[in-house]
PDB file of C-alpha atoms and ligand atoms in Angstrom:
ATOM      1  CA  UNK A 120      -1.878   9.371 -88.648  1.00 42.00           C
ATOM      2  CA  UNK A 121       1.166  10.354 -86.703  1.00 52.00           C
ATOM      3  CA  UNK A 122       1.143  13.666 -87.984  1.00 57.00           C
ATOM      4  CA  UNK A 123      -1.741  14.402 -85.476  1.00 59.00           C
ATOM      5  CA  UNK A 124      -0.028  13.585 -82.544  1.00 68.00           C
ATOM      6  CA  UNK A 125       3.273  15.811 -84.218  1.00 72.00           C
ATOM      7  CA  UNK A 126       3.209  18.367 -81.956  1.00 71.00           C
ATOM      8  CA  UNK A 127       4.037  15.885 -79.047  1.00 81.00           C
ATOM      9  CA  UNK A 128       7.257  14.417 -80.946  1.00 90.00           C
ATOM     10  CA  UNK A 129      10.347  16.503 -78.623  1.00 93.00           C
ATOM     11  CA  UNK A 130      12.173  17.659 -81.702  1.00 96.00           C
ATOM     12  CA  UNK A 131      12.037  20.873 -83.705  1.00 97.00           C
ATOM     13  CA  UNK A 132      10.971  21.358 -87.598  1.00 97.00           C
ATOM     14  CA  UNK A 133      12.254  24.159 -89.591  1.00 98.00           C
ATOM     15  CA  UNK A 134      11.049  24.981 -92.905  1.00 98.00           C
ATOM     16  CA  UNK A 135      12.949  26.914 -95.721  1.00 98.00           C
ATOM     17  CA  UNK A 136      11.414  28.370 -98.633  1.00 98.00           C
ATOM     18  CA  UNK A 137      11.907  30.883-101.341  1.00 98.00           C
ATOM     19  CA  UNK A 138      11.849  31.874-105.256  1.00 98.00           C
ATOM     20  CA  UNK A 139      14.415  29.792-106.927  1.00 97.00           C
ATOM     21  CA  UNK A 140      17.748  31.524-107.055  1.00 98.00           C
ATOM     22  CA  UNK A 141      17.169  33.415-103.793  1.00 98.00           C
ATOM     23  CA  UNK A 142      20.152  31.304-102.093  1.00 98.00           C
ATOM     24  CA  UNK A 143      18.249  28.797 -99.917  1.00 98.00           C
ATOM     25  CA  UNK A 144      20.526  25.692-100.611  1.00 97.00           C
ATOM     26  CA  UNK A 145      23.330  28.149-100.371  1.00 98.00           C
ATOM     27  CA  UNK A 146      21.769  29.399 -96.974  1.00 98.00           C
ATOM     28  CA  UNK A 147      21.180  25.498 -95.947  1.00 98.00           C
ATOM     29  CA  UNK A 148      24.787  24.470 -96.439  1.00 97.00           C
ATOM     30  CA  UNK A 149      26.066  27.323 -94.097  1.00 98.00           C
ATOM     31  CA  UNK A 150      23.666  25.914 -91.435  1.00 97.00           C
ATOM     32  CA  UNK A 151      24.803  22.209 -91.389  1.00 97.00           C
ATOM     33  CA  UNK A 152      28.721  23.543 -91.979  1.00 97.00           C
ATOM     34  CA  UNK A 153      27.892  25.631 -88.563  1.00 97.00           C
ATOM     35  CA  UNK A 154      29.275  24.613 -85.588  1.00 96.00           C
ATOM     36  CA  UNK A 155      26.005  26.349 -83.686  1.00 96.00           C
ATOM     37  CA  UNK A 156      23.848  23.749 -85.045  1.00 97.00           C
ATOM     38  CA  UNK A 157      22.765  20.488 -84.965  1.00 97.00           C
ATOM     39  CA  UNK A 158      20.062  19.928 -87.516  1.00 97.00           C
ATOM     40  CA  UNK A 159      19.290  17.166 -90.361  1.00 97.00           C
ATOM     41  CA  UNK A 160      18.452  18.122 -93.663  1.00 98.00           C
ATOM     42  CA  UNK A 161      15.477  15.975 -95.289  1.00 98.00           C
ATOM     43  CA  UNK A 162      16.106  14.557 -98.790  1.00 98.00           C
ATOM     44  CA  UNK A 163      13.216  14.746-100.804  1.00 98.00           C
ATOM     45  CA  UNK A 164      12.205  13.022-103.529  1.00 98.00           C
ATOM     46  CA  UNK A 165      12.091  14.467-106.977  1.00 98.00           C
ATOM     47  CA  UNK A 166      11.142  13.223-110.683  1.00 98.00           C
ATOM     48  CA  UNK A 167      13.762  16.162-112.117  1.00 97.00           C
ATOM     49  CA  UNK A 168      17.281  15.135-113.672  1.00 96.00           C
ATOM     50  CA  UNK A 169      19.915  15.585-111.585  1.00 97.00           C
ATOM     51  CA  UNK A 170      22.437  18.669-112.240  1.00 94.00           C
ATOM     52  CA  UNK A 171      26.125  18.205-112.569  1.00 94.00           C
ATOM     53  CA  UNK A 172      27.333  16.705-109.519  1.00 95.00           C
ATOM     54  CA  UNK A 173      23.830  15.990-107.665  1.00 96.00           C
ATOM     55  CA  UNK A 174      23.972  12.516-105.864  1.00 97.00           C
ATOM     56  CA  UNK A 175      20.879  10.266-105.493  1.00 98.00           C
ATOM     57  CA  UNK A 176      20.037   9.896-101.774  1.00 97.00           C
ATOM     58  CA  UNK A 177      22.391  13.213-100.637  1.00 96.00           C
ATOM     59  CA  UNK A 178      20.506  16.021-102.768  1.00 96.00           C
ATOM     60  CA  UNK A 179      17.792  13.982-103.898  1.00 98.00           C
ATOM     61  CA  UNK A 180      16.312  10.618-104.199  1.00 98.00           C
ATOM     62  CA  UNK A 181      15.808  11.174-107.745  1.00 98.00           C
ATOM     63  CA  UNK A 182      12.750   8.979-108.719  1.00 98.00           C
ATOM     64  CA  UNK A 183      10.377   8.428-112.136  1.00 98.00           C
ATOM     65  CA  UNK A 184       7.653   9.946-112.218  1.00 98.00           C
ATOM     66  CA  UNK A 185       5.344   6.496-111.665  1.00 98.00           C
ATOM     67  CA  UNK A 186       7.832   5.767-108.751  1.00 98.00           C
ATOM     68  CA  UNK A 187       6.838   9.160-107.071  1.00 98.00           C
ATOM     69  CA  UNK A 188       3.056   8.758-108.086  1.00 98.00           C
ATOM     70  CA  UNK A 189       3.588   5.413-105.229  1.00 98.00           C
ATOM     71  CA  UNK A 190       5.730   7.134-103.132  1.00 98.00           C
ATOM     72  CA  UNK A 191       2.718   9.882-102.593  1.00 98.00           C
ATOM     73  CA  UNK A 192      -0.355   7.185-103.190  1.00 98.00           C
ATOM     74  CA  UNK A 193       0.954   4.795-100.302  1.00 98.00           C
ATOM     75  CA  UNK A 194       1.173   7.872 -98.192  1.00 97.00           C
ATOM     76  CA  UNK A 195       5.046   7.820 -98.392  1.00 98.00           C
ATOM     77  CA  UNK A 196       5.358  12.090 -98.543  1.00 98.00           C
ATOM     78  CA  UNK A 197       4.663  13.970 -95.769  1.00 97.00           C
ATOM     79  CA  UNK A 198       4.084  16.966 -98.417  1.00 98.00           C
ATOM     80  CA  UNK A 199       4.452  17.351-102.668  1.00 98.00           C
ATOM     81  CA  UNK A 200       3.898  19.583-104.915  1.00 98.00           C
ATOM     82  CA  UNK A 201       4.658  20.329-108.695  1.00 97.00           C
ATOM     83  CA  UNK A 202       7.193  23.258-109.324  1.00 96.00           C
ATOM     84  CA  UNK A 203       8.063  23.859-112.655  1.00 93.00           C
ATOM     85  CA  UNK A 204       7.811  21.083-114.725  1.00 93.00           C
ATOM     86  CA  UNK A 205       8.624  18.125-112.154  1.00 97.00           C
ATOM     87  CA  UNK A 206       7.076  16.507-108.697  1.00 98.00           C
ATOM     88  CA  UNK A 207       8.583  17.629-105.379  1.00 98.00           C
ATOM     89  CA  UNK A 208       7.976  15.516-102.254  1.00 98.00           C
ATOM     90  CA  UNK A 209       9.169  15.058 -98.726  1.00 98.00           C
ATOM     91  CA  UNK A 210       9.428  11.467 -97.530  1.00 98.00           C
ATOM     92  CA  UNK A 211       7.717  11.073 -93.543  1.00 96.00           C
ATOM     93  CA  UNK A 212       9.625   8.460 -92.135  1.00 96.00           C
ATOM     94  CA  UNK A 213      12.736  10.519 -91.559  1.00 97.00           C
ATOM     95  CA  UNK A 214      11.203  12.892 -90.367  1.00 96.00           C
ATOM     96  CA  UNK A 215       9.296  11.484 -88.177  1.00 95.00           C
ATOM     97  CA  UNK A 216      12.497   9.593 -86.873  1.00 96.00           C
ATOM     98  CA  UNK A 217      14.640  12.591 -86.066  1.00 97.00           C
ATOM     99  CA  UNK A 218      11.771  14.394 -84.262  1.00 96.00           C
ATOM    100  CA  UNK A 219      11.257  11.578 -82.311  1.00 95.00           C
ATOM    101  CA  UNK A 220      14.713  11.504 -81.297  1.00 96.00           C
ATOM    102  CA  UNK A 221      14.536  15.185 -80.005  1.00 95.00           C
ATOM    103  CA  UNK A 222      16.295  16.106 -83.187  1.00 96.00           C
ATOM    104  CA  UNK A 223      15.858  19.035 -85.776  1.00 97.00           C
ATOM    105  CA  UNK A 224      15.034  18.898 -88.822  1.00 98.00           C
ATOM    106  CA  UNK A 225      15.106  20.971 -91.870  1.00 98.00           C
ATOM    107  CA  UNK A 226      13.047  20.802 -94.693  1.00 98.00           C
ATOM    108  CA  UNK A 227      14.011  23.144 -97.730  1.00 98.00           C
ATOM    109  CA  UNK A 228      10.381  22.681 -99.838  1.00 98.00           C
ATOM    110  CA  UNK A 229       8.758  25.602-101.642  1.00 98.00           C
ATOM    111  CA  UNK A 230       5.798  27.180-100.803  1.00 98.00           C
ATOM    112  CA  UNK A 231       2.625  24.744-101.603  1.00 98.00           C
ATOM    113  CA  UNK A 232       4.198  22.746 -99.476  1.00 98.00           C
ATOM    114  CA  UNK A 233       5.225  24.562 -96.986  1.00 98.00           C
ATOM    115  CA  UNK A 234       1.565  25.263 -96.718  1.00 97.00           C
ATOM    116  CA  UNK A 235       0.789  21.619 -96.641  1.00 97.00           C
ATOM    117  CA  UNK A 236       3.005  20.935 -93.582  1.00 96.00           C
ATOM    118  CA  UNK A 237       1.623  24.292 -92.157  1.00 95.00           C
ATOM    119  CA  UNK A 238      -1.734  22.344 -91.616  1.00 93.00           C
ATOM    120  CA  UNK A 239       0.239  20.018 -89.642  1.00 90.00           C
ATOM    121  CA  UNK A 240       3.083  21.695 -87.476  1.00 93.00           C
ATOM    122  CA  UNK A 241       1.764  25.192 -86.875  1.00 92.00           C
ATOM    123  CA  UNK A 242       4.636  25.376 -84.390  1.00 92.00           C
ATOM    124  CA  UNK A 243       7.419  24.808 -86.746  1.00 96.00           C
ATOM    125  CA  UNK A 244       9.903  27.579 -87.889  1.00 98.00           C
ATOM    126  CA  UNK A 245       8.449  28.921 -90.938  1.00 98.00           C
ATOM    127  CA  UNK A 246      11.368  31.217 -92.956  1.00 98.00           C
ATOM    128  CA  UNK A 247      11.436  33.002 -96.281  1.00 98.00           C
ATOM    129  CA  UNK A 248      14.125  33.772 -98.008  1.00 98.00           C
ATOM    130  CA  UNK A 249      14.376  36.777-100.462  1.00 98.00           C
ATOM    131  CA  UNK A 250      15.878  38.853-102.647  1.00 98.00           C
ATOM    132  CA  UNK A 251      16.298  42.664-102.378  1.00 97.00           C
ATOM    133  CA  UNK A 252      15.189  42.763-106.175  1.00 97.00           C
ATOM    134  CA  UNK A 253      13.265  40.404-108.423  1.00 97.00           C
ATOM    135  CA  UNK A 254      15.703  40.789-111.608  1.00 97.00           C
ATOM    136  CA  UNK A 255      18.419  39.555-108.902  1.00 98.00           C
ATOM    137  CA  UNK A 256      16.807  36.335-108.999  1.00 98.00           C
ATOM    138  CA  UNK A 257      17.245  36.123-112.897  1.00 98.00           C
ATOM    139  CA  UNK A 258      20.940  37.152-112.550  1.00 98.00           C
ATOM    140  CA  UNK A 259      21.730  34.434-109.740  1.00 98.00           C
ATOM    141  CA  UNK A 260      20.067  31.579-111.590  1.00 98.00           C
ATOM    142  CA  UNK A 261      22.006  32.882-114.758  1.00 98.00           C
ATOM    143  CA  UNK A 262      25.297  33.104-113.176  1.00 97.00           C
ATOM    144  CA  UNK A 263      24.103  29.352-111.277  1.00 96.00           C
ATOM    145  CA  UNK A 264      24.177  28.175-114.802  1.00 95.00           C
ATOM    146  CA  UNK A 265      22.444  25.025-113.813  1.00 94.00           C
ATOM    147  CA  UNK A 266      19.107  25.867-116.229  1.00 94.00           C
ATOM    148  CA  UNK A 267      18.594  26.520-119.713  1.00 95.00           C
ATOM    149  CA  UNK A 268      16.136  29.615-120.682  1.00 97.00           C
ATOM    150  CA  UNK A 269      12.716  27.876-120.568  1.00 96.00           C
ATOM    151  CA  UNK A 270      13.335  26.618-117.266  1.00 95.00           C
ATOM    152  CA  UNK A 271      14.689  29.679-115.895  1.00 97.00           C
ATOM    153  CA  UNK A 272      11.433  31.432-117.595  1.00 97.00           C
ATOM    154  CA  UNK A 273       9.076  28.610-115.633  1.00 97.00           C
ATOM    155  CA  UNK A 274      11.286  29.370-112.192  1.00 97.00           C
ATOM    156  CA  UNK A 275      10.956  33.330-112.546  1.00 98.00           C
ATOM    157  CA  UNK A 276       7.090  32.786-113.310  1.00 97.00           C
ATOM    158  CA  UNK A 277       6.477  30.785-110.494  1.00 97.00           C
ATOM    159  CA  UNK A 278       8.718  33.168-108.346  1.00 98.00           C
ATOM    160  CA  UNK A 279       6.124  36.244-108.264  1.00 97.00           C
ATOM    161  CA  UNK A 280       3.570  33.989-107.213  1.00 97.00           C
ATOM    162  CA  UNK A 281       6.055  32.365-103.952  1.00 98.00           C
ATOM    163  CA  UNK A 282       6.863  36.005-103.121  1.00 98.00           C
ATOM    164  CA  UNK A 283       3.520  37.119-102.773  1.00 97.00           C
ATOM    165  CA  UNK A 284       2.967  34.283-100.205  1.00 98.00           C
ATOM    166  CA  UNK A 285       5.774  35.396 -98.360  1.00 98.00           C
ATOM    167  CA  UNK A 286       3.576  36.801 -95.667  1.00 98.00           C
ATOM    168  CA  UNK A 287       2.084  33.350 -94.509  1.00 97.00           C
ATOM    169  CA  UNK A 288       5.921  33.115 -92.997  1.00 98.00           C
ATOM    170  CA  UNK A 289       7.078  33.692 -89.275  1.00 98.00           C
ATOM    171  CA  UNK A 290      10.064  35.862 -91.060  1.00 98.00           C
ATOM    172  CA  UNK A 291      11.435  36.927 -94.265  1.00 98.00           C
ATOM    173  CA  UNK A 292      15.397  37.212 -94.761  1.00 98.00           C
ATOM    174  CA  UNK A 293      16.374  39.216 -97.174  1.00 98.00           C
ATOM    175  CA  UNK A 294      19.784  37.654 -99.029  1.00 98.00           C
ATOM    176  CA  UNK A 295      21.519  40.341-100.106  1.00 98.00           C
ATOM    177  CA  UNK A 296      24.991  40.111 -98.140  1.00 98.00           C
ATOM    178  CA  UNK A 297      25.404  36.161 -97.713  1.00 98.00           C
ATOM    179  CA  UNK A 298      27.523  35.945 -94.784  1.00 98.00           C
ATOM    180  CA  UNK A 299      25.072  38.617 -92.986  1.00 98.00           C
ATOM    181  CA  UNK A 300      22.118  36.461 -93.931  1.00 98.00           C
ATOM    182  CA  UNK A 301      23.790  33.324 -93.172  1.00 98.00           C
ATOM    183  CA  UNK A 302      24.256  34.475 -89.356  1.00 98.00           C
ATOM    184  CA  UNK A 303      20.689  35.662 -88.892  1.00 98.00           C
ATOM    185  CA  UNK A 304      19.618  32.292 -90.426  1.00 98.00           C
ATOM    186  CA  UNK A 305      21.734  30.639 -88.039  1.00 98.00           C
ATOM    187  CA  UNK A 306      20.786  32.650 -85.111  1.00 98.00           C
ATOM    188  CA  UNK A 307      17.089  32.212 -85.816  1.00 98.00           C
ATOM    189  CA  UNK A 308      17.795  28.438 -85.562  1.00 98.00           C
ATOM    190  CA  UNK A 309      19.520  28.537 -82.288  1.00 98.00           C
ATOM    191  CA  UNK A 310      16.406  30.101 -80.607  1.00 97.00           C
ATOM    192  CA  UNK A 311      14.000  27.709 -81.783  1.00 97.00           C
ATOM    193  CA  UNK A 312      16.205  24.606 -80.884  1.00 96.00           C
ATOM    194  CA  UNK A 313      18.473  23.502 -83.405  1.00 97.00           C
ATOM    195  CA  UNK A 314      21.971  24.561 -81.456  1.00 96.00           C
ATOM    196  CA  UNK A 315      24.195  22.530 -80.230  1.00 87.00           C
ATOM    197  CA  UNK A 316      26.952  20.977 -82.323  1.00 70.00           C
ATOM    198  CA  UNK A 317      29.961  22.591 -80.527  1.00 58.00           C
ATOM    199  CA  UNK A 318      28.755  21.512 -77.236  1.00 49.00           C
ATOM    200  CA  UNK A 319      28.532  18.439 -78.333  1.00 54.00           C
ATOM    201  CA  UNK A 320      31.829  17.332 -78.996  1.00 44.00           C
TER     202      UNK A 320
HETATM  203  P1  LIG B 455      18.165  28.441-104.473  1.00 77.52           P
HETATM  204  O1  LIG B 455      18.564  27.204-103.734  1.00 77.52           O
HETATM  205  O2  LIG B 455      17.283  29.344-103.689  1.00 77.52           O
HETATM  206  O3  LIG B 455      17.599  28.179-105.849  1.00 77.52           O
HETATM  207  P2  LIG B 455      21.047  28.893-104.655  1.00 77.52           P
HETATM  208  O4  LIG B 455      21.487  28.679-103.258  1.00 77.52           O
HETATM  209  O5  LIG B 455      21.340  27.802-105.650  1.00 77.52           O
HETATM  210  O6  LIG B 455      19.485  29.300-104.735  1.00 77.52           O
HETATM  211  O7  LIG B 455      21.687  30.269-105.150  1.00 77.52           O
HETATM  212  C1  LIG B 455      21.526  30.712-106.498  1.00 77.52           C
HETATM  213  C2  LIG B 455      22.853  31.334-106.963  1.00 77.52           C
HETATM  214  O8  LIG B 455      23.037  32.575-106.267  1.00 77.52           O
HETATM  215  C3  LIG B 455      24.050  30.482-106.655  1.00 77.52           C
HETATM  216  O9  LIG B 455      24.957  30.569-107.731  1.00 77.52           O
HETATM  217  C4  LIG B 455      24.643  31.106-105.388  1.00 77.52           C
HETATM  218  O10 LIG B 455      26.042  30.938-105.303  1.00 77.52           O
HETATM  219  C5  LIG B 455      24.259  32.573-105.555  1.00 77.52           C
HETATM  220  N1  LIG B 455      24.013  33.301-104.298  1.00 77.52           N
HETATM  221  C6  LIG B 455      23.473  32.845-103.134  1.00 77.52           C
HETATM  222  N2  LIG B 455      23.391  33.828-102.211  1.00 77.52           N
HETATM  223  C7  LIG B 455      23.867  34.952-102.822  1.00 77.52           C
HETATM  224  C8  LIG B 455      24.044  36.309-102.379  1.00 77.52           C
HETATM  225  N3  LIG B 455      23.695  36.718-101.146  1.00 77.52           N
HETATM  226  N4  LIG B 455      24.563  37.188-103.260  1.00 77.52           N
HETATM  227  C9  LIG B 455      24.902  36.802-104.520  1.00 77.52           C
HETATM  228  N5  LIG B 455      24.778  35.535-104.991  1.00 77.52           N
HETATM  229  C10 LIG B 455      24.257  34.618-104.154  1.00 77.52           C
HETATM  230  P1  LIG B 456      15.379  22.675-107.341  1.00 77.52           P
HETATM  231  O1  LIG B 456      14.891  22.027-108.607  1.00 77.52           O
HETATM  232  O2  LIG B 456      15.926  24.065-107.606  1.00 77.52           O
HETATM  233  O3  LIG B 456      16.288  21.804-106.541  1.00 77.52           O
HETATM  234  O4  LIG B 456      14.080  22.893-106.402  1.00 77.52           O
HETATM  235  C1  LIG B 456      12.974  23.586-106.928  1.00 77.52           C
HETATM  236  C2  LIG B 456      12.054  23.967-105.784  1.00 77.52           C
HETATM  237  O5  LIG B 456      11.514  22.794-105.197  1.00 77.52           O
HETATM  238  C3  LIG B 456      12.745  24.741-104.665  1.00 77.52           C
HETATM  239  O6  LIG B 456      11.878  25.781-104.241  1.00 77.52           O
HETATM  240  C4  LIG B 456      12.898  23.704-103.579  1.00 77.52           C
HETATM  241  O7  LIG B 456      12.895  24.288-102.288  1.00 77.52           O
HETATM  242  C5  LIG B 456      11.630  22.909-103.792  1.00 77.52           C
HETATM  243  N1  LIG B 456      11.647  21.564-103.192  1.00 77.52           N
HETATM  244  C6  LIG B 456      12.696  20.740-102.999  1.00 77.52           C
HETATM  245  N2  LIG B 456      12.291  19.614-102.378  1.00 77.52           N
HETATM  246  C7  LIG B 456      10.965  19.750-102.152  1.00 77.52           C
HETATM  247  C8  LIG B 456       9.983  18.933-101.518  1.00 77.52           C
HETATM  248  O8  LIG B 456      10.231  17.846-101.007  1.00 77.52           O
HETATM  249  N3  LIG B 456       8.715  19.414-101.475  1.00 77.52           N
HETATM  250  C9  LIG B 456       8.375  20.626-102.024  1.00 77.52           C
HETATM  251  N4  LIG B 456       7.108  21.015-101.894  1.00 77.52           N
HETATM  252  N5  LIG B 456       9.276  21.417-102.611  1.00 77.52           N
HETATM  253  C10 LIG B 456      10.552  20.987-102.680  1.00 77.52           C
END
């Protein structure tokens, strides 16, 4: 219900996607480290195990899969989608909260999703991050070390079909230097709204 009326909330949404391994949560720690920005991150909920050093309620809210089946039945997730082997979703009140408060937020969500929330905030900052080529992706998640073969298999699958959607995207950033990539990231976010930490203080 709110989520026609979206458009009038003051703050600004800002949505990251891209094949797995690409570098978005990589990307996404840069921005809230920055001292250009002032943005929230939204934890989603997911039904996969956590890695090594994943906290419930900072990474994820890491959640069974009948818990998640609520979450999205009582109309809990603004957006969800399955990705590899588990459930994805974004929870609205948040959200809704920091836009309301003139705030920005981030959500880091692959693509069905992204398309999902498309419907609903045409006007948010859609970005896509890449590699400059595919086997790069197979490398990174290698070298990540955080997934055994069959789920790097499912990730790589499910990565041709996210690049070819890259086009539905107001830009694509290419990660190939990270510091380079990082700035334009950042830079991107200043113009549509999200600056303003240093000034702050
Ligand atoms: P994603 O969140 O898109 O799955 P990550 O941020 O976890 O990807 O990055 C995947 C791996 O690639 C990590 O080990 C990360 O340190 C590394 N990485 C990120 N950006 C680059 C880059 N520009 N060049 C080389 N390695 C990178
Ligand atoms: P990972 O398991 O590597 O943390 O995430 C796998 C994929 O799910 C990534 O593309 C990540 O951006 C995406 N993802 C994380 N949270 C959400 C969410 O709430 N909704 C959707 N649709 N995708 C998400």
């Amino acid at each position: 219900m709110w989520m026609e009326g979206w458009g009038d909330l003051p703050g600004h949404l800002v949505v990251i996607s891209g094949p797995s391994g690409s570098g978005k949560s990589t990307l996404v720690r840069r921005i809230l480290e920055s001292n250009d920005i002032h943005a929230t991150l939204s934890v989603s909920a997911t039904t996969r195990a956590p890695r090594p050093g994943e906290e419930h309620g900072k990474n994820y809210f890491f959640v069974g899969h009948d818990e998640f089946l609520g979450m999205r039945d009582r109309g809990e997730l603004f957006e969800f989608a399955e990705f590899a082997g588990n459930c994805y979703g974004t929870p609205i009140r948040p959200v809704i909260e920091t836009l309301r408060k003139g705030g920005c937020v981030i959500l880091e969500i692959e693509v069905q999703g992204a398309l999902q929330v498309r419907e609903h905030a045409p006007s948010a900052l859609y970005i896509f991050i890449d590699v400059p080529r595919f086997w790069e992706l197979e490398k990174r998640l290698r070298n990540r070390g955080t997934e055994d073969d069959a789920a790097i298999h499912r990730r790589l699958v499910r990565a041709r079909w996210e690049r070819d959607h890259a086009h539905c995207y107001d830009t694509i950033l290419i990660n190939d230097d990270l510091d380079q990539t990082a700035t334009r990231l950042i830079n991107l976010l200043v113009q549509h709204g999200c600056g303003g930490k240093a000034s702050d203080a």
